[in-house]
CSV table of C-alpha atoms and ligand atoms in Angstrom, one decimal:
chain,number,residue,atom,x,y,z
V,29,UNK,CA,150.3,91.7,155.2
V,30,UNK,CA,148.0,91.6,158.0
V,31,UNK,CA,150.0,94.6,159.8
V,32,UNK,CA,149.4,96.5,156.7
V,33,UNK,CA,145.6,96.2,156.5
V,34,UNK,CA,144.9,97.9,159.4
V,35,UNK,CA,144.8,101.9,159.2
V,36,UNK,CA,146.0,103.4,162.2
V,37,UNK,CA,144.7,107.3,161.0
V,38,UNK,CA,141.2,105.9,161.1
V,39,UNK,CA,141.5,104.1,164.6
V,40,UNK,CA,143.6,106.1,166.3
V,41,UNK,CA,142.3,109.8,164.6
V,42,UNK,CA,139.9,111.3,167.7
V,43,UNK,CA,138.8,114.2,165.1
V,44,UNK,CA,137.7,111.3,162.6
V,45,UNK,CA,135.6,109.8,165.9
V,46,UNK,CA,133.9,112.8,167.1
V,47,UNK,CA,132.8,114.1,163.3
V,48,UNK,CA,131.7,110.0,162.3
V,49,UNK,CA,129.9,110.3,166.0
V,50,UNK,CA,128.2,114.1,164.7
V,51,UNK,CA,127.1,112.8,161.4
V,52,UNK,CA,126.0,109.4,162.7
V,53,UNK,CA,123.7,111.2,165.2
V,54,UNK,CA,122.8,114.0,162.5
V,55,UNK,CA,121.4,110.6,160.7
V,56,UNK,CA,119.7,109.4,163.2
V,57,UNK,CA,117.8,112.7,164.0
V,58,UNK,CA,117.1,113.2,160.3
V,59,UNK,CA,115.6,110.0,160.0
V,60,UNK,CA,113.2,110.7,163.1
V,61,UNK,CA,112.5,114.3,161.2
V,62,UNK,CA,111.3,112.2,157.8
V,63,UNK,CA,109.2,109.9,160.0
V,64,UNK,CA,107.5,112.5,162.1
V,65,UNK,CA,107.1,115.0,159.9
V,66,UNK,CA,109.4,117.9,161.2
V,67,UNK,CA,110.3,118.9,157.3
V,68,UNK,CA,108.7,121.6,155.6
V,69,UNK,CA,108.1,122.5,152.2
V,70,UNK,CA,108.7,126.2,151.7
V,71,UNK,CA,107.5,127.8,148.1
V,72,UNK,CA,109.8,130.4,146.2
V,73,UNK,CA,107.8,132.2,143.3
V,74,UNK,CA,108.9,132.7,139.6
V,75,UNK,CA,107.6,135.5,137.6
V,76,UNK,CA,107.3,136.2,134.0
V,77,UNK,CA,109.9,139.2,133.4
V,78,UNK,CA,108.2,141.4,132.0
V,79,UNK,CA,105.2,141.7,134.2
V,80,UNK,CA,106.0,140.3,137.6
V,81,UNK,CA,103.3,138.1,137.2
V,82,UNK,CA,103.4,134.7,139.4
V,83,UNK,CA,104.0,131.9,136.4
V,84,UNK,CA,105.2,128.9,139.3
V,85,UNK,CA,107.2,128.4,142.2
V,86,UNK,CA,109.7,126.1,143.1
V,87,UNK,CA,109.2,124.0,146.6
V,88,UNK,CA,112.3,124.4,148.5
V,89,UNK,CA,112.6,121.9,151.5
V,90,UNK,CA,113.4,123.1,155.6
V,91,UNK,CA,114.3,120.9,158.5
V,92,UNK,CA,112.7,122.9,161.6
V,93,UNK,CA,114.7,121.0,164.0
V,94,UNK,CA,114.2,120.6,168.1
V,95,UNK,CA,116.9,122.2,168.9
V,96,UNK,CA,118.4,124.0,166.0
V,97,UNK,CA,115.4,125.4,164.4
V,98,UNK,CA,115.2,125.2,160.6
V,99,UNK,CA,118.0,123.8,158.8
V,100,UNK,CA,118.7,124.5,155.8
V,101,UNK,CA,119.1,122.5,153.2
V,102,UNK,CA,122.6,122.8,151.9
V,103,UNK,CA,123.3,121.3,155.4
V,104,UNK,CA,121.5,118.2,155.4
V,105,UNK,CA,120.8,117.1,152.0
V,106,UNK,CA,124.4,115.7,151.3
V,107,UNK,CA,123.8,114.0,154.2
V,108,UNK,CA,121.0,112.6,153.0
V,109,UNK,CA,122.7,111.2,149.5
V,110,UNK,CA,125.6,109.9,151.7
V,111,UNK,CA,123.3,107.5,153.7
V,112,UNK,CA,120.7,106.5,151.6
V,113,UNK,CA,118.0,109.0,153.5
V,114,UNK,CA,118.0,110.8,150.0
V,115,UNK,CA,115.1,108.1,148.9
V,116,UNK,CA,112.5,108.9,152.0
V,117,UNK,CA,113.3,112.7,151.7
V,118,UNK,CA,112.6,112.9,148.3
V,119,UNK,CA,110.0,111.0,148.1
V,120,UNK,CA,108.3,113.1,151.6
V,121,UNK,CA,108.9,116.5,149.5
V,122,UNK,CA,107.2,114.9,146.3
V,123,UNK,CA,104.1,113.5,148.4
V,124,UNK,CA,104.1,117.1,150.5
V,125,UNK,CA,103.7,119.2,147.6
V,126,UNK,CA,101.4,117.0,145.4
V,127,UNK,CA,99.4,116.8,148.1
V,128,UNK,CA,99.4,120.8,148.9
V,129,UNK,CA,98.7,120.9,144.7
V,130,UNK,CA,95.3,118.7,145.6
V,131,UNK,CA,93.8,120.6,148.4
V,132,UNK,CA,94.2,123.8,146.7
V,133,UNK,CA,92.6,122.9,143.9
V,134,UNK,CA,89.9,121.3,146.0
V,135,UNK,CA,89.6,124.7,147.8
V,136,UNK,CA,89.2,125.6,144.0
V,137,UNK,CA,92.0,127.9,143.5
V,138,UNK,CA,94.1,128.1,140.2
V,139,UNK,CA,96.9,126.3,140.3
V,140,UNK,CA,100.1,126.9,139.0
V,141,UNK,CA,103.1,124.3,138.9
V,142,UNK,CA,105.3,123.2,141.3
V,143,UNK,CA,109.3,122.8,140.5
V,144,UNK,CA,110.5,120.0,142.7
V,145,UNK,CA,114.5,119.6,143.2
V,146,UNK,CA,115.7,116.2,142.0
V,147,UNK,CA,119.0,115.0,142.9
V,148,UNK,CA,121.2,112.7,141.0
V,149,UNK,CA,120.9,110.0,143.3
V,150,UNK,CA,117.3,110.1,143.1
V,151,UNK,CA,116.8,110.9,139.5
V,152,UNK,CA,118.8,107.4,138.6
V,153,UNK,CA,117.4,105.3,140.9
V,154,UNK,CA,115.6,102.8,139.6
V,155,UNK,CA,112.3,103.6,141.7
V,156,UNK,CA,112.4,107.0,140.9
V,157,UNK,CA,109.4,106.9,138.1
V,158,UNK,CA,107.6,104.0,140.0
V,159,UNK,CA,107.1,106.0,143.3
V,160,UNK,CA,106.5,109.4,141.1
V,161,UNK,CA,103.7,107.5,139.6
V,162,UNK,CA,102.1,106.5,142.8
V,163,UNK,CA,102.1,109.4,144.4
V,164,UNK,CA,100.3,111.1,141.7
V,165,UNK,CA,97.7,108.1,141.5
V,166,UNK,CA,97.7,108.7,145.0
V,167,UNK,CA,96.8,112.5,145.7
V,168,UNK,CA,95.1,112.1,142.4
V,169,UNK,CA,97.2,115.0,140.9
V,170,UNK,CA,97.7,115.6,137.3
V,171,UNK,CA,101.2,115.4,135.8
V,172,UNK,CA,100.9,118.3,134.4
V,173,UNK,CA,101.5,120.8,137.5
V,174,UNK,CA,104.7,119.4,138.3
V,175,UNK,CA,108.2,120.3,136.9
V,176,UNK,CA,111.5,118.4,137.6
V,177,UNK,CA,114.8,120.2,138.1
V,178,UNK,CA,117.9,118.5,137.6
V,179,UNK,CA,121.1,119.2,137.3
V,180,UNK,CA,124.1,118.6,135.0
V,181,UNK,CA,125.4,116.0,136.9
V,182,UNK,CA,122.2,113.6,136.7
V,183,UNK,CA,122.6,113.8,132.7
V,184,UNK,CA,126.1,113.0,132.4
V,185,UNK,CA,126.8,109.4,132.5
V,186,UNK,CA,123.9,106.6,131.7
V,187,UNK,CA,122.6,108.1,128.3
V,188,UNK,CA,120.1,105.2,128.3
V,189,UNK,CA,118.9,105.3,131.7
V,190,UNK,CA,118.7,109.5,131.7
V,191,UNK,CA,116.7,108.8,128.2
V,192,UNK,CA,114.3,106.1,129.3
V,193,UNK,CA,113.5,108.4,132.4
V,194,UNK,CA,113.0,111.7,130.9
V,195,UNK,CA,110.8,109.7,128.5
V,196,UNK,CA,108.6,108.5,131.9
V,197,UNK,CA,108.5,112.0,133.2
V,198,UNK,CA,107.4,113.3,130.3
V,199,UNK,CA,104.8,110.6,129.4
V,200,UNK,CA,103.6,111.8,133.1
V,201,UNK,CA,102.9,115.3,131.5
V,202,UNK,CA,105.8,116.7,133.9
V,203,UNK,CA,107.8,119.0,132.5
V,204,UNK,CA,111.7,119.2,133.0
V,205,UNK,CA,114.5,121.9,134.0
V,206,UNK,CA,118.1,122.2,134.0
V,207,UNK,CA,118.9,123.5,137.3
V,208,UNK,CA,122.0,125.7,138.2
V,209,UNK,CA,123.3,125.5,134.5
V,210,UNK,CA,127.0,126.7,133.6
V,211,UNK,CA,128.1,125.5,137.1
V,212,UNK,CA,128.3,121.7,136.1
V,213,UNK,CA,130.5,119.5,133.5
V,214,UNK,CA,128.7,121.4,130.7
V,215,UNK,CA,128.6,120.0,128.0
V,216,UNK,CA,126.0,121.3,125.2
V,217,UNK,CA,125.7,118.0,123.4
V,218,UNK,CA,123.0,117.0,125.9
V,219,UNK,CA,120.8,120.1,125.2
V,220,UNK,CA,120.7,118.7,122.2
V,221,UNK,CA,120.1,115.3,122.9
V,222,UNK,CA,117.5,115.5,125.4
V,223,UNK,CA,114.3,117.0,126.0
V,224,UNK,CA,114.8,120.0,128.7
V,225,UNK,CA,112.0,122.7,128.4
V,226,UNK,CA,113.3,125.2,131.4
V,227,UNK,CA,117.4,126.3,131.3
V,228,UNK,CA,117.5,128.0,135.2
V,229,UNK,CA,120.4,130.2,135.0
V,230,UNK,CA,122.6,129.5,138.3
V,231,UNK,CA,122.7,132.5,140.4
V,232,UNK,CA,126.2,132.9,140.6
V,233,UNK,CA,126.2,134.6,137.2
V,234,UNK,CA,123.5,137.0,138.1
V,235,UNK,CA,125.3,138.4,141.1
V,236,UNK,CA,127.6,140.2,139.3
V,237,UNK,CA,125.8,140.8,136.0
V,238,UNK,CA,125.7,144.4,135.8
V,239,UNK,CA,129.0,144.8,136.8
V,240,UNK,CA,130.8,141.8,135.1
V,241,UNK,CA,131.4,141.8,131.3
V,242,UNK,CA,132.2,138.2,131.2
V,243,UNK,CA,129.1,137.0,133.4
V,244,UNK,CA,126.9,139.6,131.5
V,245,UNK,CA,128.2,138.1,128.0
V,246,UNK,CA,127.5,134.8,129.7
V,247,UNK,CA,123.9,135.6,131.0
V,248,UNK,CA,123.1,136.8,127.2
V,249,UNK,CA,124.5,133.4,125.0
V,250,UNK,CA,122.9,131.3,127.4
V,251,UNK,CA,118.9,133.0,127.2
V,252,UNK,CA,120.1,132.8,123.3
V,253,UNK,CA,121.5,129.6,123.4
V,254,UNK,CA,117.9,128.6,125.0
V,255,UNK,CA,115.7,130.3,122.9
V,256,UNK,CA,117.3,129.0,119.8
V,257,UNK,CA,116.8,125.5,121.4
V,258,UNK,CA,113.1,126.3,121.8
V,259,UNK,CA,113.4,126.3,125.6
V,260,UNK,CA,112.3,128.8,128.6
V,261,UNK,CA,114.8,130.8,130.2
V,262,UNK,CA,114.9,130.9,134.5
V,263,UNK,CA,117.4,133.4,136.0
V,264,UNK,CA,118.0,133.2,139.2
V,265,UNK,CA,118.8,135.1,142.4
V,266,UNK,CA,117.5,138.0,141.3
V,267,UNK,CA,118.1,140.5,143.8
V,268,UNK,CA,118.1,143.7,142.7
V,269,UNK,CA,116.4,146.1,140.4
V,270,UNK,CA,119.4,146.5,137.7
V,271,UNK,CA,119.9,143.1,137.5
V,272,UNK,CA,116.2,142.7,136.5
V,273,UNK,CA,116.6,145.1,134.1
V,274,UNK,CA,119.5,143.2,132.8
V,275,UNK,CA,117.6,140.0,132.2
V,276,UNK,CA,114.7,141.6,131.6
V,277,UNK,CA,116.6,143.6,128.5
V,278,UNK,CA,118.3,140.0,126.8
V,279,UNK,CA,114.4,138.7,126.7
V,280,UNK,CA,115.1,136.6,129.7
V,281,UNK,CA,111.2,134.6,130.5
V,282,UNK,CA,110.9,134.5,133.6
V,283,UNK,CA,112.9,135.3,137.3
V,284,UNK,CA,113.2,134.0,140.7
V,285,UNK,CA,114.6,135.6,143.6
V,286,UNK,CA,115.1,137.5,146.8
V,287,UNK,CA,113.8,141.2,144.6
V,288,UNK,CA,109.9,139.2,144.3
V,289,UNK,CA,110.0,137.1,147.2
V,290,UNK,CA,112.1,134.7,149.5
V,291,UNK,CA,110.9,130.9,150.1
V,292,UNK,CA,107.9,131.2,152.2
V,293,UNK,CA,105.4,129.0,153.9
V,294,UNK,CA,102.6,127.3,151.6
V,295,UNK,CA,99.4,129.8,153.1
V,296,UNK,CA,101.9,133.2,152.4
V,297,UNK,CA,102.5,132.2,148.8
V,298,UNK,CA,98.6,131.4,148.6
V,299,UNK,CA,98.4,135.3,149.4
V,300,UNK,CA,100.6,136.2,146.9
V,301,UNK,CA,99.0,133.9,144.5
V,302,UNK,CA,95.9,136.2,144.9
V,303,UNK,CA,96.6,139.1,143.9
V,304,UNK,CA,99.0,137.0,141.1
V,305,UNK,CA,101.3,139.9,140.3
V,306,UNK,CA,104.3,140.8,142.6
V,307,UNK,CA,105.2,144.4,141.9
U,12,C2E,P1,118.7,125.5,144.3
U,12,C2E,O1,117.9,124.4,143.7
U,12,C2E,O2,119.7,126.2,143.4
U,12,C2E,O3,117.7,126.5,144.9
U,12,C2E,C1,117.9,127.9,145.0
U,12,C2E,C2,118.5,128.4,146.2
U,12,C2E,O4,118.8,129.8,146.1
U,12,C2E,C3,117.6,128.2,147.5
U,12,C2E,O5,118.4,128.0,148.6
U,12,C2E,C4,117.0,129.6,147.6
U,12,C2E,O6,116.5,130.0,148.9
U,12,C2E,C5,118.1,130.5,147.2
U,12,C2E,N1,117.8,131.8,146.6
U,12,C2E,C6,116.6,132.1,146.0
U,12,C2E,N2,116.6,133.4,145.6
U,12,C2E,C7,117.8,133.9,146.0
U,12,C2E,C8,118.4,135.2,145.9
U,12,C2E,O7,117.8,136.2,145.3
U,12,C2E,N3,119.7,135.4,146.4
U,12,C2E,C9,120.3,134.3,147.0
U,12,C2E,N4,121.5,134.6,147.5
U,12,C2E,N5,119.8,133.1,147.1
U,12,C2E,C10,118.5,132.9,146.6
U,12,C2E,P2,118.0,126.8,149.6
U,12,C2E,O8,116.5,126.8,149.8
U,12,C2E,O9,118.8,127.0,150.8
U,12,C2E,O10,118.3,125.5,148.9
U,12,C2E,C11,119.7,125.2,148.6
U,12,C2E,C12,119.8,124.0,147.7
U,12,C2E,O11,119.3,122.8,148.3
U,12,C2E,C13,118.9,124.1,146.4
U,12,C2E,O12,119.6,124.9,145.5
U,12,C2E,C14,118.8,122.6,146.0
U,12,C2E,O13,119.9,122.2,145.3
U,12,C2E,C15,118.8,121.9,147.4
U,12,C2E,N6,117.4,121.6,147.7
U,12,C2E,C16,116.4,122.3,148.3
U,12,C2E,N7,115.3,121.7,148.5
U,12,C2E,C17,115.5,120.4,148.0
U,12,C2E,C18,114.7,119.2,147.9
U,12,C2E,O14,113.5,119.1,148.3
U,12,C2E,N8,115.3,118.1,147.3
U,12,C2E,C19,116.6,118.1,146.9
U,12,C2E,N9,117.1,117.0,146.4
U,12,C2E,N10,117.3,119.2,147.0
U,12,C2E,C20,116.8,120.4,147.5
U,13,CA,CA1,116.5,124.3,142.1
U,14,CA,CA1,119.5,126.6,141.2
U,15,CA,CA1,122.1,124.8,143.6
């Protein structure tokens, strides 16, 4: 029995050592980035579809790293809900942008909201709404300029917990999106059963909308599908001019995506924001 415990592919594997050796030190550095402040918050607009005009924007986080230079996020953030680094990272992107929200409205420029990306792991955790609340006490932001987006997966199991905390987000005044939807375990009980107000259409069905019947027919029952529901519709990964169009034609609200503007730095969306249409 004893023979039998021990696994020989995980002591005697050297590709197993050298990519638990690359990911513990990828850990390590990641933690230092969190603690001293080597993440940035980058800022991708989204327009109302019919006239360009800048509605919000959804922070998007970078790790400009020593030697690497910026990292993107697809890169580190499962790395960050494997070792637990999910709960400081999120909770440095929600401080980052409420605080950016406070000193531009103290410079007394409009505002408009900020999305913030909310992973499963940190939407269900049971500090989630605790820390959310002190950080607006905090930067002395309202509620009201923030927007959640989850995805599918946070939703699907937990029907009490996802109620309770929708029910705290919204109580803050913060509003709530469905990120990426069609990609996950869809399943349209849920838009039902809880309160969403944005539907972000993932980009993968955009990319090929004006030359795929299926993803065009797709595109149109969703912004339906929303509307009927009461809710906004997001597409995204907009990239070209047809594909606007497209949206634009099946009453789609609002866009995001590389045809306005890529994620930029805090100070260039401000410029944008000035002149508040993006033609
Ligand atoms: P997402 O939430 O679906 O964000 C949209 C992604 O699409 C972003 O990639 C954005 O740069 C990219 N994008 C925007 N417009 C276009 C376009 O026209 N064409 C194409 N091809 N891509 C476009 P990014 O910034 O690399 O982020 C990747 C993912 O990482 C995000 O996907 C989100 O799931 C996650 N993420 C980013 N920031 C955060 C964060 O602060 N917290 C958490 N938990 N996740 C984050
Ligand atoms: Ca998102
Ligand atoms: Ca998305
Ligand atoms: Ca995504």
């Amino acid at each position: 029995a004893k023979q039998k415990s021990i696994n020989r592919y995980e002591f005697f594997n050297p590709v197993m050592d050298i990519e638990a050796f690359k990911k513990f030190s990828l850990e390590k550095d990641l933690r230092k980035a969190i603690e001293e402040n080597h993440l940035e918050v980058y800022y991708q607009p989204r327009v109302c579809a019919k006239t360009g005009r800048i509605l919000s924007a959804e922070a998007l986080v970078r790790w400009n790293h020593s030697e690497w230079g910026m990292v993107a996020p697809a890169d580190f953030i499962p790395l960050a809900e494997e070792t637990g680094l999910i709960a400081p990272l999120s909770e440095w992107v929600e401080r980052a942008v409420c605080s950016q929200l406070k000193s531009w409205q103290e410079q007394g420029i409009s505002l408009v909201p900020i999305s913030i990306n909310v992973s499963a792991h940190r939407f269900l955790s049971k500090n989630f709404i605790s820390t959310i609340k002190k950080t607006l006490e905090q930067t002395q932001l309202e509620g009201k300029w923030l927007e959640m987006e989850i995805t599918e997966t946070s939703i699907l199991d937990n029907q009490e917990l996802v109620d309770s905390t929708i029910t705290e987000i919204k109580k803050l005044g913060i509003k709530i999106s469905l990120d990426d939807f069609g990609t996950g375990y869809s399943s349209l009980a849920y838009l039902t059963r809880f309160k969403v107000d944005v539907l972000k259409i993932d980009k993968s069905f955009i990319r090929d909308v004006t030359i795929n019947q299926a993803n065009a027919t797709v595109v149109k029952t969703i912004i339906h599908l929303a509307h009927g529901l009461g809710m906004r519709v997001v597409a995204e990964g907009v990239e070209t001019k047809e594909q606007l169009t497209f949206v634009k034609q099946q009453n789609c609200d609002e866009v995001q995506g590389y045809l306005f503007s890529k994620p930029i730095v805090f100070e260039d969306f401000l410029r944008l924001l000035a002149n508040r249409i993006i033609t």
